[in-house]
Amino acid sequence: MERTREILRRVLDHYRRGWRPEGSDPFRVLIRTILSQNTSYRNERRAFERLEREVGVDPWSLAEADVEEIASAIRPAGMFRERAARIKEVAQLVLEKYAGDLRGVLEKGFEEAREELMTLPGVGRKTADLLLLFSAKKGVIPIDRHINRIAHRTGIVEGNAGYDEVRRRLEEAADEDQYLDIHLALIQFGREICRARNPRCSECFLRDLCPTFQERQEKNAANEIGAAAGI
């Protein structure tokens, strides 16, 4: 636990508070999250801006729009036809079940709100948790692919740990008022340093705490000894 706390402390010290989620409209957060799945932040932002400009990001506009119109707008995010169908379906359900307003769901307790959000098409644990954190200020750290990778590489969790175990370990090691900053800072760390491919280990400020780095150092040393010995 202490090592996890130190990891989070360093990450927060390195990445000072910067960007904050704009507004608190949960429907807009939901659409951005659907667009962000399996694509880059740049592509997600471009797709969202085009959707806003060409269709409108509200349940009424999206429920009435043709799927092809939505697909054309969100093309930069990739998998645009599948996403467009999901976005239209979500918009229709939000209108039918909640009169276009998800805030009533978010006012419920964490577990109840989370379960209800996950009944919407394409809304899994991460998406529900993002809405609960960004729009309802609930005490949760959503786990995206960057955060999951960092938690496993640094040994915060074991290799077979799933989403909720990663989330709990991080939440237990921090104060609740730090959760949003931790979520954003870890994502930035994962994009810039602890990358999926070619991680920048030599520049990492967590080298002394990271078992993956230590393993790589030992492997490199063994390879050098083997090469010198002609093995």
PDB file of C-alpha atoms in Angstrom:
ATOM      1  CA  MET A   1       0.000   0.000   0.000  1.00  0.00           C
ATOM      2  CA  GLU A   2       2.794   2.427   0.844  1.00  0.00           C
ATOM      3  CA  ARG A   3       4.495   1.786  -2.466  1.00  0.00           C
ATOM      4  CA  THR A   4       1.222   2.434  -4.301  1.00  0.00           C
ATOM      5  CA  ARG A   5       0.772   5.670  -2.374  1.00  0.00           C
ATOM      6  CA  GLU A   6       4.278   6.748  -3.324  1.00  0.00           C
ATOM      7  CA  ILE A   7       3.623   5.937  -6.990  1.00  0.00           C
ATOM      8  CA  LEU A   8       0.469   8.051  -6.967  1.00  0.00           C
ATOM      9  CA  ARG A   9       2.202  10.874  -5.070  1.00  0.00           C
ATOM     10  CA  ARG A  10       4.960  11.080  -7.680  1.00  0.00           C
ATOM     11  CA  VAL A  11       2.545  10.956 -10.585  1.00  0.00           C
ATOM     12  CA  LEU A  12       0.468  13.766  -9.064  1.00  0.00           C
ATOM     13  CA  ASP A  13       3.597  15.808  -8.371  1.00  0.00           C
ATOM     14  CA  HIS A  14       4.816  15.355 -11.939  1.00  0.00           C
ATOM     15  CA  TYR A  15       1.526  16.183 -13.647  1.00  0.00           C
ATOM     16  CA  ARG A  16       0.150  19.310 -12.098  1.00  0.00           C
ATOM     17  CA  ARG A  17      -3.574  19.886 -12.358  1.00  0.00           C
ATOM     18  CA  GLY A  18      -4.392  21.042 -15.861  1.00  0.00           C
ATOM     19  CA  TRP A  19      -7.343  20.107 -18.064  1.00  0.00           C
ATOM     20  CA  ARG A  20     -10.647  19.539 -16.297  1.00  0.00           C
ATOM     21  CA  PRO A  21     -13.780  17.961 -17.775  1.00  0.00           C
ATOM     22  CA  GLU A  22     -15.829  20.684 -19.430  1.00  0.00           C
ATOM     23  CA  GLY A  23     -19.332  21.066 -18.083  1.00  0.00           C
ATOM     24  CA  SER A  24     -21.220  18.331 -16.321  1.00  0.00           C
ATOM     25  CA  ASP A  25     -23.868  17.272 -18.846  1.00  0.00           C
ATOM     26  CA  PRO A  26     -23.821  13.477 -18.419  1.00  0.00           C
ATOM     27  CA  PHE A  27     -25.212  12.810 -21.887  1.00  0.00           C
ATOM     28  CA  ARG A  28     -22.354  14.693 -23.536  1.00  0.00           C
ATOM     29  CA  VAL A  29     -19.862  12.848 -21.326  1.00  0.00           C
ATOM     30  CA  LEU A  30     -21.499   9.584 -22.357  1.00  0.00           C
ATOM     31  CA  ILE A  31     -21.179  10.350 -26.075  1.00  0.00           C
ATOM     32  CA  ARG A  32     -17.540  11.401 -25.695  1.00  0.00           C
ATOM     33  CA  THR A  33     -16.807   8.183 -23.877  1.00  0.00           C
ATOM     34  CA  ILE A  34     -18.421   6.059 -26.594  1.00  0.00           C
ATOM     35  CA  LEU A  35     -16.296   7.907 -29.150  1.00  0.00           C
ATOM     36  CA  SER A  36     -13.118   7.442 -27.090  1.00  0.00           C
ATOM     37  CA  GLN A  37     -13.274   3.651 -26.987  1.00  0.00           C
ATOM     38  CA  ASN A  38     -10.317   2.090 -28.838  1.00  0.00           C
ATOM     39  CA  THR A  39      -9.175   5.318 -30.444  1.00  0.00           C
ATOM     40  CA  SER A  40      -6.809   8.181 -29.664  1.00  0.00           C
ATOM     41  CA  TYR A  41      -7.758  11.316 -27.755  1.00  0.00           C
ATOM     42  CA  ARG A  42      -7.086  13.383 -30.903  1.00  0.00           C
ATOM     43  CA  ASN A  43      -9.456  11.314 -33.038  1.00  0.00           C
ATOM     44  CA  GLU A  44     -12.108  11.245 -30.337  1.00  0.00           C
ATOM     45  CA  ARG A  45     -11.988  15.044 -29.984  1.00  0.00           C
ATOM     46  CA  ARG A  46     -12.216  15.590 -33.749  1.00  0.00           C
ATOM     47  CA  ALA A  47     -15.175  13.210 -33.995  1.00  0.00           C
ATOM     48  CA  PHE A  48     -16.994  14.885 -31.103  1.00  0.00           C
ATOM     49  CA  GLU A  49     -16.458  18.372 -32.526  1.00  0.00           C
ATOM     50  CA  ARG A  50     -17.729  17.298 -35.944  1.00  0.00           C
ATOM     51  CA  LEU A  51     -20.749  15.599 -34.370  1.00  0.00           C
ATOM     52  CA  GLU A  52     -21.507  18.761 -32.408  1.00  0.00           C
ATOM     53  CA  ARG A  53     -21.217  20.904 -35.505  1.00  0.00           C
ATOM     54  CA  GLU A  54     -23.034  18.676 -38.012  1.00  0.00           C
ATOM     55  CA  VAL A  55     -25.728  17.002 -35.892  1.00  0.00           C
ATOM     56  CA  GLY A  56     -25.731  18.308 -32.320  1.00  0.00           C
ATOM     57  CA  VAL A  57     -24.782  16.407 -29.169  1.00  0.00           C
ATOM     58  CA  ASP A  58     -28.085  16.102 -27.363  1.00  0.00           C
ATOM     59  CA  PRO A  59     -30.520  13.184 -27.192  1.00  0.00           C
ATOM     60  CA  TRP A  60     -33.201  14.916 -29.302  1.00  0.00           C
ATOM     61  CA  SER A  61     -30.901  15.705 -32.242  1.00  0.00           C
ATOM     62  CA  LEU A  62     -29.183  12.321 -32.217  1.00  0.00           C
ATOM     63  CA  ALA A  63     -32.391  10.306 -31.840  1.00  0.00           C
ATOM     64  CA  GLU A  64     -33.871  12.032 -34.890  1.00  0.00           C
ATOM     65  CA  ALA A  65     -30.718  11.972 -37.035  1.00  0.00           C
ATOM     66  CA  ASP A  66     -30.096   9.343 -39.666  1.00  0.00           C
ATOM     67  CA  VAL A  67     -27.468   6.776 -38.686  1.00  0.00           C
ATOM     68  CA  GLU A  68     -25.464   7.594 -41.819  1.00  0.00           C
ATOM     69  CA  GLU A  69     -25.432  11.268 -40.885  1.00  0.00           C
ATOM     70  CA  ILE A  70     -24.025  10.427 -37.461  1.00  0.00           C
ATOM     71  CA  ALA A  71     -21.536   7.981 -38.977  1.00  0.00           C
ATOM     72  CA  SER A  72     -20.240  10.594 -41.407  1.00  0.00           C
ATOM     73  CA  ALA A  73     -19.690  13.079 -38.592  1.00  0.00           C
ATOM     74  CA  ILE A  74     -17.817  10.675 -36.312  1.00  0.00           C
ATOM     75  CA  ARG A  75     -15.683   9.051 -39.014  1.00  0.00           C
ATOM     76  CA  PRO A  76     -12.382  10.259 -37.404  1.00  0.00           C
ATOM     77  CA  ALA A  77     -13.000   8.010 -34.380  1.00  0.00           C
ATOM     78  CA  GLY A  78     -13.049   4.829 -36.468  1.00  0.00           C
ATOM     79  CA  MET A  79     -15.657   2.034 -36.385  1.00  0.00           C
ATOM     80  CA  PHE A  80     -18.018   4.857 -37.224  1.00  0.00           C
ATOM     81  CA  ARG A  81     -20.994   2.814 -38.438  1.00  0.00           C
ATOM     82  CA  GLU A  82     -21.061   0.654 -35.310  1.00  0.00           C
ATOM     83  CA  ARG A  83     -20.602   3.683 -33.065  1.00  0.00           C
ATOM     84  CA  ALA A  84     -23.256   5.656 -34.940  1.00  0.00           C
ATOM     85  CA  ALA A  85     -25.861   2.923 -34.451  1.00  0.00           C
ATOM     86  CA  ARG A  86     -24.988   2.718 -30.759  1.00  0.00           C
ATOM     87  CA  ILE A  87     -25.133   6.484 -30.295  1.00  0.00           C
ATOM     88  CA  LYS A  88     -28.552   6.713 -31.922  1.00  0.00           C
ATOM     89  CA  GLU A  89     -29.851   3.821 -29.833  1.00  0.00           C
ATOM     90  CA  VAL A  90     -28.502   5.374 -26.631  1.00  0.00           C
ATOM     91  CA  ALA A  91     -30.093   8.716 -27.496  1.00  0.00           C
ATOM     92  CA  GLN A  92     -33.465   7.067 -28.111  1.00  0.00           C
ATOM     93  CA  LEU A  93     -33.319   5.138 -24.830  1.00  0.00           C
ATOM     94  CA  VAL A  94     -32.294   8.201 -22.820  1.00  0.00           C
ATOM     95  CA  LEU A  95     -35.307  10.018 -24.255  1.00  0.00           C
ATOM     96  CA  GLU A  96     -37.696   7.122 -23.617  1.00  0.00           C
ATOM     97  CA  LYS A  97     -36.515   6.216 -20.109  1.00  0.00           C
ATOM     98  CA  TYR A  98     -35.271   9.536 -18.729  1.00  0.00           C
ATOM     99  CA  ALA A  99     -36.920  12.253 -20.865  1.00  0.00           C
ATOM    100  CA  GLY A 100     -33.464  13.147 -22.168  1.00  0.00           C
ATOM    101  CA  ASP A 101     -31.889  13.827 -18.773  1.00  0.00           C
ATOM    102  CA  LEU A 102     -29.543  11.391 -17.009  1.00  0.00           C
ATOM    103  CA  ARG A 103     -29.037  13.545 -13.926  1.00  0.00           C
ATOM    104  CA  GLY A 104     -31.726  11.708 -11.986  1.00  0.00           C
ATOM    105  CA  VAL A 105     -29.782   8.468 -12.397  1.00  0.00           C
ATOM    106  CA  LEU A 106     -26.560  10.076 -11.210  1.00  0.00           C
ATOM    107  CA  GLU A 107     -28.227  11.356  -8.046  1.00  0.00           C
ATOM    108  CA  LYS A 108     -28.725   7.776  -6.861  1.00  0.00           C
ATOM    109  CA  GLY A 109     -26.194   5.911  -4.732  1.00  0.00           C
ATOM    110  CA  PHE A 110     -22.995   4.821  -6.466  1.00  0.00           C
ATOM    111  CA  GLU A 111     -23.784   1.125  -6.953  1.00  0.00           C
ATOM    112  CA  GLU A 112     -27.411   1.689  -7.972  1.00  0.00           C
ATOM    113  CA  ALA A 113     -26.485   4.446 -10.423  1.00  0.00           C
ATOM    114  CA  ARG A 114     -23.645   2.367 -11.849  1.00  0.00           C
ATOM    115  CA  GLU A 115     -25.861  -0.669 -12.446  1.00  0.00           C
ATOM    116  CA  GLU A 116     -28.573   1.425 -14.089  1.00  0.00           C
ATOM    117  CA  LEU A 117     -26.117   3.193 -16.399  1.00  0.00           C
ATOM    118  CA  MET A 118     -24.732  -0.175 -17.459  1.00  0.00           C
ATOM    119  CA  THR A 119     -28.132  -1.154 -18.850  1.00  0.00           C
ATOM    120  CA  LEU A 120     -27.580   1.369 -21.656  1.00  0.00           C
ATOM    121  CA  PRO A 121     -26.063   0.025 -24.915  1.00  0.00           C
ATOM    122  CA  GLY A 122     -22.287   0.192 -24.972  1.00  0.00           C
ATOM    123  CA  VAL A 123     -21.999   1.314 -21.356  1.00  0.00           C
ATOM    124  CA  GLY A 124     -19.644  -0.875 -19.360  1.00  0.00           C
ATOM    125  CA  ARG A 125     -17.948  -0.285 -16.035  1.00  0.00           C
ATOM    126  CA  LYS A 126     -15.444   2.258 -17.320  1.00  0.00           C
ATOM    127  CA  THR A 127     -18.042   4.359 -19.120  1.00  0.00           C
ATOM    128  CA  ALA A 128     -20.406   4.294 -16.145  1.00  0.00           C
ATOM    129  CA  ASP A 129     -17.580   5.237 -13.791  1.00  0.00           C
ATOM    130  CA  LEU A 130     -16.532   8.130 -16.021  1.00  0.00           C
ATOM    131  CA  LEU A 131     -20.037   9.551 -15.903  1.00  0.00           C
ATOM    132  CA  LEU A 132     -20.167   9.107 -12.147  1.00  0.00           C
ATOM    133  CA  LEU A 133     -16.803  10.825 -11.669  1.00  0.00           C
ATOM    134  CA  PHE A 134     -17.051  13.633 -14.226  1.00  0.00           C
ATOM    135  CA  SER A 135     -20.740  14.479 -14.005  1.00  0.00           C
ATOM    136  CA  ALA A 136     -21.762  13.402 -10.504  1.00  0.00           C
ATOM    137  CA  LYS A 137     -18.449  13.880  -8.650  1.00  0.00           C
ATOM    138  CA  LYS A 138     -18.782  10.379  -7.177  1.00  0.00           C
ATOM    139  CA  GLY A 139     -15.797   8.778  -5.470  1.00  0.00           C
ATOM    140  CA  VAL A 140     -14.477   6.469  -8.177  1.00  0.00           C
ATOM    141  CA  ILE A 141     -11.331   6.111 -10.311  1.00  0.00           C
ATOM    142  CA  PRO A 142     -12.319   4.870 -13.787  1.00  0.00           C
ATOM    143  CA  ILE A 143      -9.789   2.414 -15.214  1.00  0.00           C
ATOM    144  CA  ASP A 144      -8.907   2.847 -18.867  1.00  0.00           C
ATOM    145  CA  ARG A 145      -6.290   0.902 -20.828  1.00  0.00           C
ATOM    146  CA  HIS A 146      -3.468   3.229 -19.804  1.00  0.00           C
ATOM    147  CA  ILE A 147      -4.242   2.997 -16.102  1.00  0.00           C
ATOM    148  CA  ASN A 148      -4.695  -0.766 -16.268  1.00  0.00           C
ATOM    149  CA  ARG A 149      -1.316  -1.141 -17.988  1.00  0.00           C
ATOM    150  CA  ILE A 150       0.437   1.082 -15.442  1.00  0.00           C
ATOM    151  CA  ALA A 151      -1.105  -0.756 -12.485  1.00  0.00           C
ATOM    152  CA  HIS A 152       0.117  -4.115 -13.789  1.00  0.00           C
ATOM    153  CA  ARG A 153       3.565  -2.945 -14.875  1.00  0.00           C
ATOM    154  CA  THR A 154       4.300  -1.206 -11.588  1.00  0.00           C
ATOM    155  CA  GLY A 155       3.056  -4.138  -9.538  1.00  0.00           C
ATOM    156  CA  ILE A 156       0.146  -2.293  -7.951  1.00  0.00           C
ATOM    157  CA  VAL A 157      -1.869  -5.397  -8.854  1.00  0.00           C
ATOM    158  CA  GLU A 158      -0.982  -8.933  -9.871  1.00  0.00           C
ATOM    159  CA  GLY A 159      -1.145 -10.129 -13.450  1.00  0.00           C
ATOM    160  CA  ASN A 160      -4.671 -11.573 -13.304  1.00  0.00           C
ATOM    161  CA  ALA A 161      -6.315  -8.596 -11.554  1.00  0.00           C
ATOM    162  CA  GLY A 162      -9.493  -7.373 -13.211  1.00  0.00           C
ATOM    163  CA  TYR A 163     -11.087  -3.961 -13.564  1.00  0.00           C
ATOM    164  CA  ASP A 164     -12.627  -3.620 -10.113  1.00  0.00           C
ATOM    165  CA  GLU A 165      -9.561  -4.896  -8.281  1.00  0.00           C
ATOM    166  CA  VAL A 166      -7.366  -2.321 -10.043  1.00  0.00           C
ATOM    167  CA  ARG A 167      -9.912   0.362  -9.183  1.00  0.00           C
ATOM    168  CA  ARG A 168     -10.103  -0.619  -5.513  1.00  0.00           C
ATOM    169  CA  ARG A 169      -6.325  -0.746  -5.083  1.00  0.00           C
ATOM    170  CA  LEU A 170      -5.933   2.768  -6.432  1.00  0.00           C
ATOM    171  CA  GLU A 171      -8.871   4.149  -4.473  1.00  0.00           C
ATOM    172  CA  GLU A 172      -7.616   2.638  -1.221  1.00  0.00           C
ATOM    173  CA  ALA A 173      -4.241   4.329  -1.690  1.00  0.00           C
ATOM    174  CA  ALA A 174      -5.578   7.863  -2.173  1.00  0.00           C
ATOM    175  CA  ASP A 175      -7.954  10.422  -0.720  1.00  0.00           C
ATOM    176  CA  GLU A 176     -11.277  10.711  -2.497  1.00  0.00           C
ATOM    177  CA  ASP A 177     -10.689  14.350  -3.419  1.00  0.00           C
ATOM    178  CA  GLN A 178      -7.652  13.170  -5.436  1.00  0.00           C
ATOM    179  CA  TYR A 179      -9.502  10.648  -7.587  1.00  0.00           C
ATOM    180  CA  LEU A 180     -10.135  12.925 -10.565  1.00  0.00           C
ATOM    181  CA  ASP A 181      -6.546  14.197 -10.603  1.00  0.00           C
ATOM    182  CA  ILE A 182      -5.198  10.645 -10.285  1.00  0.00           C
ATOM    183  CA  HIS A 183      -7.345   9.452 -13.185  1.00  0.00           C
ATOM    184  CA  LEU A 184      -6.202  12.271 -15.480  1.00  0.00           C
ATOM    185  CA  ALA A 185      -2.543  12.169 -14.394  1.00  0.00           C
ATOM    186  CA  LEU A 186      -2.210   8.405 -14.865  1.00  0.00           C
ATOM    187  CA  ILE A 187      -3.653   8.648 -18.371  1.00  0.00           C
ATOM    188  CA  GLN A 188      -1.133  11.354 -19.253  1.00  0.00           C
ATOM    189  CA  PHE A 189       1.673   9.265 -17.757  1.00  0.00           C
ATOM    190  CA  GLY A 190       0.535   6.284 -19.834  1.00  0.00           C
ATOM    191  CA  ARG A 191       0.450   8.318 -23.033  1.00  0.00           C
ATOM    192  CA  GLU A 192       3.806  10.032 -22.535  1.00  0.00           C
ATOM    193  CA  ILE A 193       6.052   7.621 -20.617  1.00  0.00           C
ATOM    194  CA  CYS A 194       4.558   4.235 -19.724  1.00  0.00           C
ATOM    195  CA  ARG A 195       3.413   3.671 -23.297  1.00  0.00           C
ATOM    196  CA  ALA A 196       2.052   0.369 -24.572  1.00  0.00           C
ATOM    197  CA  ARG A 197       4.851   0.167 -27.129  1.00  0.00           C
ATOM    198  CA  ASN A 198       8.360   1.433 -26.521  1.00  0.00           C
ATOM    199  CA  PRO A 199       7.844   2.678 -22.969  1.00  0.00           C
ATOM    200  CA  ARG A 200      10.313   5.404 -22.035  1.00  0.00           C
ATOM    201  CA  CYS A 201      11.680   3.564 -19.004  1.00  0.00           C
ATOM    202  CA  SER A 202      15.014   5.400 -18.974  1.00  0.00           C
ATOM    203  CA  GLU A 203      13.146   8.705 -18.448  1.00  0.00           C
ATOM    204  CA  CYS A 204      10.625   7.367 -15.935  1.00  0.00           C
ATOM    205  CA  PHE A 205      10.458   8.869 -12.448  1.00  0.00           C
ATOM    206  CA  LEU A 206       9.102   5.541 -11.123  1.00  0.00           C
ATOM    207  CA  ARG A 207      12.094   3.424 -12.149  1.00  0.00           C
ATOM    208  CA  ASP A 208      13.101   2.578  -8.592  1.00  0.00           C
ATOM    209  CA  LEU A 209       9.548   1.463  -7.771  1.00  0.00           C
ATOM    210  CA  CYS A 210       8.794  -0.482 -10.937  1.00  0.00           C
ATOM    211  CA  PRO A 211       9.386  -4.263 -10.990  1.00  0.00           C
ATOM    212  CA  THR A 212       8.999  -4.311 -14.774  1.00  0.00           C
ATOM    213  CA  PHE A 213      11.907  -1.899 -15.132  1.00  0.00           C
ATOM    214  CA  GLN A 214      14.010  -3.975 -12.754  1.00  0.00           C
ATOM    215  CA  GLU A 215      13.228  -7.158 -14.702  1.00  0.00           C
ATOM    216  CA  ARG A 216      14.240  -5.501 -17.959  1.00  0.00           C
ATOM    217  CA  GLN A 217      17.481  -4.273 -16.433  1.00  0.00           C
ATOM    218  CA  GLU A 218      18.311  -7.766 -15.186  1.00  0.00           C
ATOM    219  CA  LYS A 219      17.461  -9.288 -18.566  1.00  0.00           C
ATOM    220  CA  ASN A 220      19.625  -6.756 -20.396  1.00  0.00           C
ATOM    221  CA  ALA A 221      22.510  -7.411 -18.009  1.00  0.00           C
ATOM    222  CA  ALA A 222      22.187 -11.175 -18.520  1.00  0.00           C
ATOM    223  CA  ASN A 223      22.148 -10.697 -22.311  1.00  0.00           C
ATOM    224  CA  GLU A 224      25.281  -8.574 -22.150  1.00  0.00           C
ATOM    225  CA  ILE A 225      27.075 -11.174 -20.050  1.00  0.00           C
ATOM    226  CA  GLY A 226      25.947 -13.889 -22.467  1.00  0.00           C
ATOM    227  CA  ALA A 227      27.136 -11.889 -25.468  1.00  0.00           C
ATOM    228  CA  ALA A 228      30.496 -11.239 -23.855  1.00  0.00           C
ATOM    229  CA  ALA A 229      30.876 -14.935 -23.100  1.00  0.00           C
ATOM    230  CA  GLY A 230      29.865 -15.854 -26.640  1.00  0.00           C
ATOM    231  CA  ILE A 231      26.760 -17.677 -25.495  1.00  0.00           C
TER     232      ILE A 231
END
